PDB file of C-alpha atoms in Angstrom:
ATOM      1  CA  MET A1066      43.155 -19.425  20.110  1.00  0.00           C
ATOM      2  CA  ALA A1067      40.933 -16.469  20.877  1.00  0.00           C
ATOM      3  CA  SER A1068      41.891 -13.077  19.561  1.00  0.00           C
ATOM      4  CA  THR A1069      41.301  -9.802  21.334  1.00  0.00           C
ATOM      5  CA  SER A1070      41.196  -6.253  20.175  1.00  0.00           C
ATOM      6  CA  THR A1071      42.178  -3.229  22.175  1.00  0.00           C
ATOM      7  CA  PHE A1072      41.180   0.348  21.528  1.00  0.00           C
ATOM      8  CA  LEU A1073      41.222   3.591  23.418  1.00  0.00           C
ATOM      9  CA  SER A1074      37.742   4.144  24.819  1.00  0.00           C
ATOM     10  CA  ASN A1075      36.817   7.751  24.058  1.00  0.00           C
ATOM     11  CA  ALA A1076      33.121   7.374  23.501  1.00  0.00           C
ATOM     12  CA  VAL A1077      31.040  10.046  21.800  1.00  0.00           C
ATOM     13  CA  VAL A1078      27.994  10.938  23.936  1.00  0.00           C
ATOM     14  CA  THR A1079      25.069  12.950  22.573  1.00  0.00           C
ATOM     15  CA  ILE A1080      22.169  14.021  24.789  1.00  0.00           C
ATOM     16  CA  ASN A1081      19.124  15.533  23.139  1.00  0.00           C
ATOM     17  CA  SER A1082      21.187  16.333  19.996  1.00  0.00           C
ATOM     18  CA  VAL A1083      23.943  18.090  22.023  1.00  0.00           C
ATOM     19  CA  ASP A1084      27.450  16.606  21.899  1.00  0.00           C
ATOM     20  CA  MET A1085      28.445  16.172  25.566  1.00  0.00           C
ATOM     21  CA  THR A1086      31.676  14.281  24.864  1.00  0.00           C
ATOM     22  CA  GLY A1087      33.860  17.145  26.147  1.00  0.00           C
ATOM     23  CA  GLU A1088      32.096  17.089  29.530  1.00  0.00           C
ATOM     24  CA  CYS A1089      31.760  13.309  29.879  1.00  0.00           C
ATOM     25  CA  SER A1090      34.145  11.311  32.077  1.00  0.00           C
ATOM     26  CA  SER A1091      32.252   8.018  32.069  1.00  0.00           C
ATOM     27  CA  ALA A1092      29.420   6.368  30.129  1.00  0.00           C
ATOM     28  CA  ASN A1093      27.797   2.970  30.531  1.00  0.00           C
ATOM     29  CA  LEU A1094      25.078   1.736  28.167  1.00  0.00           C
ATOM     30  CA  THR A1095      23.344  -1.463  29.295  1.00  0.00           C
ATOM     31  CA  ARG A1096      20.633  -3.393  27.460  1.00  0.00           C
ATOM     32  CA  THR A1097      18.257  -5.025  29.926  1.00  0.00           C
ATOM     33  CA  PHE A1098      15.051  -7.012  29.582  1.00  0.00           C
ATOM     34  CA  ASP A1099      12.607  -7.727  32.391  1.00  0.00           C
ATOM     35  CA  ALA A1100      12.738 -11.423  33.338  1.00  0.00           C
ATOM     36  CA  LEU A1101       9.261 -12.950  33.271  1.00  0.00           C
ATOM     37  CA  GLU A1102       8.954 -16.275  35.029  1.00  0.00           C
ATOM     38  CA  SER A1103       7.629 -19.054  32.797  1.00  0.00           C
ATOM     39  CA  THR A1104       8.180 -22.008  35.146  1.00  0.00           C
ATOM     40  CA  ASN A1105       5.538 -24.714  34.872  1.00  0.00           C
ATOM     41  CA  MET A1106       4.751 -27.824  36.900  1.00  0.00           C
ATOM     42  CA  SER A1107       6.923 -30.095  34.736  1.00  0.00           C
ATOM     43  CA  ASN A1108      10.085 -27.967  35.156  1.00  0.00           C
ATOM     44  CA  THR A1109      12.797 -28.968  37.620  1.00  0.00           C
ATOM     45  CA  ALA A1110      14.238 -25.445  37.703  1.00  0.00           C
ATOM     46  CA  ARG A1111      12.818 -21.987  37.324  1.00  0.00           C
ATOM     47  CA  THR A1112      12.641 -20.733  33.733  1.00  0.00           C
ATOM     48  CA  PHE A1113      12.280 -17.209  32.376  1.00  0.00           C
ATOM     49  CA  VAL A1114      11.480 -15.414  29.142  1.00  0.00           C
ATOM     50  CA  GLY A1115      12.357 -11.872  28.162  1.00  0.00           C
ATOM     51  CA  GLY A1116       9.735  -9.240  28.835  1.00  0.00           C
ATOM     52  CA  LEU A1117       9.851  -5.534  28.091  1.00  0.00           C
ATOM     53  CA  GLU A1118      13.199  -3.932  27.390  1.00  0.00           C
ATOM     54  CA  ASN A1119      14.397  -1.557  30.109  1.00  0.00           C
ATOM     55  CA  SER A1120      17.822  -0.404  28.925  1.00  0.00           C
ATOM     56  CA  SER A1121      19.756   2.516  30.393  1.00  0.00           C
ATOM     57  CA  LEU A1122      22.621   4.900  29.795  1.00  0.00           C
ATOM     58  CA  VAL A1123      24.459   6.181  32.875  1.00  0.00           C
ATOM     59  CA  VAL A1124      26.875   9.096  32.414  1.00  0.00           C
ATOM     60  CA  ASP A1125      29.183  11.112  34.634  1.00  0.00           C
ATOM     61  CA  LEU A1126      29.590  14.694  33.428  1.00  0.00           C
ATOM     62  CA  TYR A1127      31.823  17.494  34.626  1.00  0.00           C
ATOM     63  CA  ASN A1128      29.573  20.288  35.798  1.00  0.00           C
ATOM     64  CA  SER A1129      29.680  23.709  34.179  1.00  0.00           C
ATOM     65  CA  TYR A1130      27.199  26.564  34.338  1.00  0.00           C
ATOM     66  CA  ALA A1131      28.533  28.267  31.193  1.00  0.00           C
ATOM     67  CA  ALA A1132      26.192  28.688  28.209  1.00  0.00           C
ATOM     68  CA  SER A1133      25.640  25.468  26.234  1.00  0.00           C
ATOM     69  CA  GLN A1134      27.549  23.416  28.811  1.00  0.00           C
ATOM     70  CA  THR A1135      26.326  20.727  31.238  1.00  0.00           C
ATOM     71  CA  TYR A1136      23.779  22.640  33.327  1.00  0.00           C
ATOM     72  CA  ALA A1137      22.383  24.649  30.412  1.00  0.00           C
ATOM     73  CA  THR A1138      21.910  21.458  28.393  1.00  0.00           C
ATOM     74  CA  LEU A1139      20.369  19.310  31.128  1.00  0.00           C
ATOM     75  CA  LYS A1140      18.321  21.681  33.320  1.00  0.00           C
ATOM     76  CA  SER A1141      15.173  21.500  31.186  1.00  0.00           C
ATOM     77  CA  LEU A1142      15.502  17.766  30.454  1.00  0.00           C
ATOM     78  CA  VAL A1143      15.080  16.425  33.995  1.00  0.00           C
ATOM     79  CA  GLY A1144      11.710  14.707  34.303  1.00  0.00           C
ATOM     80  CA  THR A1145      11.363  14.281  30.537  1.00  0.00           C
ATOM     81  CA  ALA A1146      12.039  11.684  27.861  1.00  0.00           C
ATOM     82  CA  VAL A1147      14.942  12.440  25.525  1.00  0.00           C
ATOM     83  CA  THR A1148      17.076  10.796  22.881  1.00  0.00           C
ATOM     84  CA  VAL A1149      20.603   9.783  23.873  1.00  0.00           C
ATOM     85  CA  LYS A1150      23.301   8.359  21.621  1.00  0.00           C
ATOM     86  CA  ILE A1151      26.681   6.792  22.263  1.00  0.00           C
ATOM     87  CA  LYS A1152      29.311   5.268  20.032  1.00  0.00           C
ATOM     88  CA  PRO A1153      32.737   3.875  20.950  1.00  0.00           C
ATOM     89  CA  THR A1154      34.883   6.464  19.127  1.00  0.00           C
ATOM     90  CA  SER A1155      34.585   9.656  17.085  1.00  0.00           C
ATOM     91  CA  ALA A1156      35.260   7.749  13.856  1.00  0.00           C
ATOM     92  CA  ALA A1157      32.479   7.376  11.297  1.00  0.00           C
ATOM     93  CA  THR A1158      29.589   5.135  12.271  1.00  0.00           C
ATOM     94  CA  SER A1159      30.276   1.628  10.958  1.00  0.00           C
ATOM     95  CA  ALA A1160      30.029  -2.050  11.852  1.00  0.00           C
ATOM     96  CA  THR A1161      33.179  -1.619  13.970  1.00  0.00           C
ATOM     97  CA  ASN A1162      32.006   1.702  15.479  1.00  0.00           C
ATOM     98  CA  PRO A1163      28.230   1.337  15.919  1.00  0.00           C
ATOM     99  CA  GLU A1164      26.071   4.199  17.165  1.00  0.00           C
ATOM    100  CA  HIS A1165      23.666   3.071  19.894  1.00  0.00           C
ATOM    101  CA  THR A1166      20.500   5.114  20.496  1.00  0.00           C
ATOM    102  CA  LEU A1167      17.849   5.169  23.211  1.00  0.00           C
ATOM    103  CA  THR A1168      14.851   7.129  21.925  1.00  0.00           C
ATOM    104  CA  GLY A1169      12.450   8.342  24.590  1.00  0.00           C
ATOM    105  CA  ALA A1170      14.750   7.538  27.525  1.00  0.00           C
ATOM    106  CA  PHE A1171      13.581   9.096  30.813  1.00  0.00           C
ATOM    107  CA  MET A1172      15.945  11.385  32.748  1.00  0.00           C
ATOM    108  CA  GLY A1173      14.646  11.266  36.326  1.00  0.00           C
ATOM    109  CA  THR A1174      17.327  13.141  38.280  1.00  0.00           C
ATOM    110  CA  LEU A1175      19.879  15.911  37.870  1.00  0.00           C
ATOM    111  CA  PRO A1176      22.498  16.419  40.591  1.00  0.00           C
ATOM    112  CA  LEU A1177      22.868  20.206  40.815  1.00  0.00           C
ATOM    113  CA  VAL A1178      25.928  20.641  43.024  1.00  0.00           C
ATOM    114  CA  VAL A1179      28.305  17.818  43.882  1.00  0.00           C
ATOM    115  CA  SER A1180      31.149  19.519  45.691  1.00  0.00           C
ATOM    116  CA  SER A1181      34.211  18.104  47.387  1.00  0.00           C
ATOM    117  CA  LEU A1182      37.359  19.854  48.606  1.00  0.00           C
ATOM    118  CA  GLY A1183      40.035  19.877  45.907  1.00  0.00           C
ATOM    119  CA  ALA A1184      37.899  18.008  43.365  1.00  0.00           C
ATOM    120  CA  LEU A1185      36.121  18.904  40.166  1.00  0.00           C
ATOM    121  CA  ASP A1186      32.339  19.236  40.370  1.00  0.00           C
ATOM    122  CA  VAL A1187      31.011  16.087  38.689  1.00  0.00           C
ATOM    123  CA  CYS A1188      27.353  15.282  38.047  1.00  0.00           C
ATOM    124  CA  GLY A1189      27.696  11.559  38.574  1.00  0.00           C
ATOM    125  CA  GLY A1190      25.284   8.803  37.773  1.00  0.00           C
ATOM    126  CA  ILE A1191      22.920  10.716  35.508  1.00  0.00           C
ATOM    127  CA  THR A1192      20.661   7.938  34.287  1.00  0.00           C
ATOM    128  CA  PHE A1193      18.578   7.788  31.133  1.00  0.00           C
ATOM    129  CA  GLN A1194      16.192   4.887  31.678  1.00  0.00           C
ATOM    130  CA  GLY A1195      14.109   2.959  29.167  1.00  0.00           C
ATOM    131  CA  GLY A1196      13.306   4.148  25.698  1.00  0.00           C
ATOM    132  CA  VAL A1197      13.496   2.293  22.421  1.00  0.00           C
ATOM    133  CA  TYR A1198      16.945   0.891  21.627  1.00  0.00           C
ATOM    134  CA  SER A1199      18.381   0.928  18.124  1.00  0.00           C
ATOM    135  CA  VAL A1200      21.837   0.594  16.625  1.00  0.00           C
ATOM    136  CA  ALA A1201      23.229   2.076  13.405  1.00  0.00           C
ATOM    137  CA  THR A1202      26.219   0.641  11.562  1.00  0.00           C
ATOM    138  CA  ALA A1203      26.319   3.007   8.602  1.00  0.00           C
TER     139      ALA A1203
END
């Protein structure tokens, strides 16, 4: 019988060495590799091998223009490569709470004002694309 584990998902998100956990409402880290076709004449189905890694971290952040908050942290990063880190909880980094890092991930866009009547201003879908993936367990 399969066992499952359940934990409260309160990920720790660090962007360019700044802890953005208090502004983050959603984070999604995905490891992706380009699929390179390797089908040959003797195959009866298409085959692929992994090419370059193209992983990404997508975050939704509450917007704030206060010093050392969302806008102040991100305004100079758009169009540059940065280091982003995420781990499942605020507990110490370990095999059961690994810290994932994308080093040199490109931040291509920064939503400046996302306004809706009666809603909090959220910079949604900020994407950090590419970079070198690593994981720490200690």
